[in-house]
Amino acid sequence: MKKFGKLAVSRTAKLFIALIANVVFALFLSGCSDLAFKAKTASVNFPFNGKELLQNSSRSARTEATSDDSSTESETSEMTISISIKGDYTETKSASITDDTVNISFDSIPVDSQIYAEGSIVDSEGNTIYEGKSDTVVIQEGKNQLALKLTKASSTVTTYTVTFDADGGSAVEAQTVERGNTATKPADPSKSEEKVSYVFLGWYNGDTVFDFATAITENITLKAKWLEGFAKVTGTTIDGDETWTLSSSVFVSERSLTIPDLYVCDHEVTRGEFKEVMGEDPSIAAAYDKDGNELTGDAVLNNPVNYVNWYAAIAYCNKLSVKEGLDCAYEVSGISDWENLEYSSLPTSSNDTWNAATCNFEANGYRLPTEAEWEWLARGGQNYTYAGSDTVDDVAWCTTNTNNTGSRDVKTKAANGYGLYDMSGNVWEWCWDWYVSSISSDTDASGAASGDNRGRRGGSWYGSDGITSRCEVAIRDSKSAPEYCSEVNGFRVVRNAQ
C-alpha cells in the first residue's frame, strides 16, 4: 500500500508539472508570435477638391479631374467618388462629393506592399463619369502618395435620345445627346393637307415650349405644336415711296408704316367657330354649299358668321385668346372677365365705353387686322385685282355667282398668294381702324384716333347694283357703325407671329 501510494503521487505530480510546462510553452509561443509577425503599416491619402469634382463630373466642363487643391466654381450634383487599393493589399472606400475637400485615407497598408489605386466618380444614376488608375508603388514607412488621375470615362458616356414627334408634319430625325449636353434645334417641320393651313408654333415638352439651351439628362420626346387653319405671313416696312399695281388708298405717298409678321386665319371666322367661343350663332344669312344647295342644321356651321357687329368681333378675339392662354389684345373699361362674358351682354347700340376700346398691338392674342394689314394680306404678294386672281369668280363669292341668295362655305374658292381664302367676297370683314374717307401721310398705322364708323373690307356675297368692284383688294369705300349688324358683315382674326 505505501509503495502504491508513492507511485500514485509521483504520477500525479508528473502530470501536473507537464500541464504547467505546456501552458507556459504555449504562452511563450504566443508572445514570440506577437513579436515576430506584427507588420509595420503606413498610410496613403487621397485629397480632392470637392468643387472641382462636382464641376468636372456634372458639367463635363473639363476633361480631367486630379487630386490637387485648386478651386473652381461649384455645381450642384449628387456624385460619389470611390477608390480601391489593389495588389498585395486590397481595400475600397467611397465618399459623397460636397463643396468641401474630399479626403479618402487608407491607414493600414503594410510597409513593403506593392499596391496601386483605381478610382471612379459615379453619378446618382450609377453612371461612371470619370475613372483612373495609378502606377504601382512599394509602400514605405510614413505617409505615401499615389498619383491618381481621373479622366472622362469615354467608353461609358451616358447618352439619351431626343425624339421629335411632328404630329403629322414632316419627319424630324431623333438626336443622340451625351448627358449634360444640349440638343440641336432642328429645322421647322412642315404640315399640309388639302385646303388646310398649319403654322408651326414650336417644340413643346408637355405644355411648355422647350428651351434648346436645356441640358439633357433623360430620354425625352418633344411634340410639335401646330396652329390649324392659319398661315404665317411675313410682314414688311412700307416707306411711302412705293409704286403699287392697283393704286392704293392706304399705302399713300410718304405714309411710313410697318406690317408685322402675322399668323392669319386662312378663312373668315365660321359660324361654328363663333358659336364655340361665344355660345351662340347670331347669323341670319341663308347658308349654301359651293354647289348652291341650301344648308340647314349643323351643315351651316362652315359658312362665315354674319350679323355680328364690331363689338362682337373684338369680344370674340379676347375670349378666344383667354381660351388658348394668350394675352388679350383689347382692353375695354370695366371688363376684366372675358372668359365669362356673355354674347347677350354686348352692346347693340353705340356705346362710348366700347368705342374707347384700346388695342395692345404687342400682345400675342387674337385681334382684327388694321386696314393696312388687311390690304397687305389681301394683295397676297401679287398684283391681281381680286385676292388671288383678275377673275372674280375664281376667288370670290359675290353677286354674280350667288345671285344674292346668301353666303357660301368658306375656302371653296381659290386662295391668294399667301394661302388666304375669301379675302374677296363672301362677307365683309371688320378692321380695327376708325374709318376716314381719305388717308394721309400723317394717318397712324392703326388708323385715325376717332370716328363714327369702323372700316370693313373685301366685299360680300351680296351686291344690289350687280357689280363686283367692292371685292377688289384696293377698294376701301365701305364703312359701318361699330354697333351695326348685317347679314353681310363678318370678320377674320390675326395674331402676332412668335
Short mmCIF file of N, CA and C in Angstrom, two decimals, residues 41-45 89 91 93 105-110:
data_model
loop_
_atom_site.label_atom_id
_atom_site.label_comp_id
_atom_site.label_asym_id
_atom_site.label_seq_id
_atom_site.Cartn_x
_atom_site.Cartn_y
_atom_site.Cartn_z
N THR A 41 2.90 49.19 -40.69
CA THR A 41 1.93 49.71 -41.66
C THR A 41 2.20 51.18 -41.96
N ALA A 42 1.61 51.62 -43.06
CA ALA A 42 1.73 53.02 -43.48
C ALA A 42 0.39 53.48 -44.02
N SER A 43 0.29 54.76 -44.33
CA SER A 43 -0.98 55.32 -44.79
C SER A 43 -0.82 55.95 -46.18
N VAL A 44 -1.93 55.99 -46.88
CA VAL A 44 -2.00 56.67 -48.18
C VAL A 44 -3.25 57.55 -48.16
N ASN A 45 -3.10 58.83 -48.50
CA ASN A 45 -4.22 59.77 -48.51
C ASN A 45 -4.50 60.24 -49.94
N TYR A 89 -2.26 44.39 -51.10
CA TYR A 89 -3.24 44.79 -50.09
C TYR A 89 -4.47 45.32 -50.82
N GLU A 91 -8.42 47.15 -50.44
CA GLU A 91 -9.42 47.83 -49.62
C GLU A 91 -10.11 48.88 -50.50
N LYS A 93 -12.83 52.31 -50.44
CA LYS A 93 -13.56 53.31 -49.68
C LYS A 93 -14.26 54.27 -50.64
N SER A 105 -8.72 58.23 -47.00
CA SER A 105 -7.45 57.81 -46.40
C SER A 105 -7.45 56.32 -46.12
N PHE A 106 -6.33 55.66 -46.43
CA PHE A 106 -6.10 54.26 -46.11
C PHE A 106 -4.94 54.22 -45.12
N ASP A 107 -5.18 53.74 -43.90
CA ASP A 107 -4.21 53.89 -42.81
C ASP A 107 -3.50 52.60 -42.41
N SER A 108 -3.82 51.48 -43.01
CA SER A 108 -3.27 50.20 -42.51
C SER A 108 -2.67 49.37 -43.63
N ILE A 109 -1.93 50.00 -44.50
CA ILE A 109 -1.31 49.28 -45.61
C ILE A 109 0.09 48.82 -45.17
N PRO A 110 0.34 47.54 -45.24
CA PRO A 110 1.64 47.03 -44.78
C PRO A 110 2.80 47.65 -45.55
#
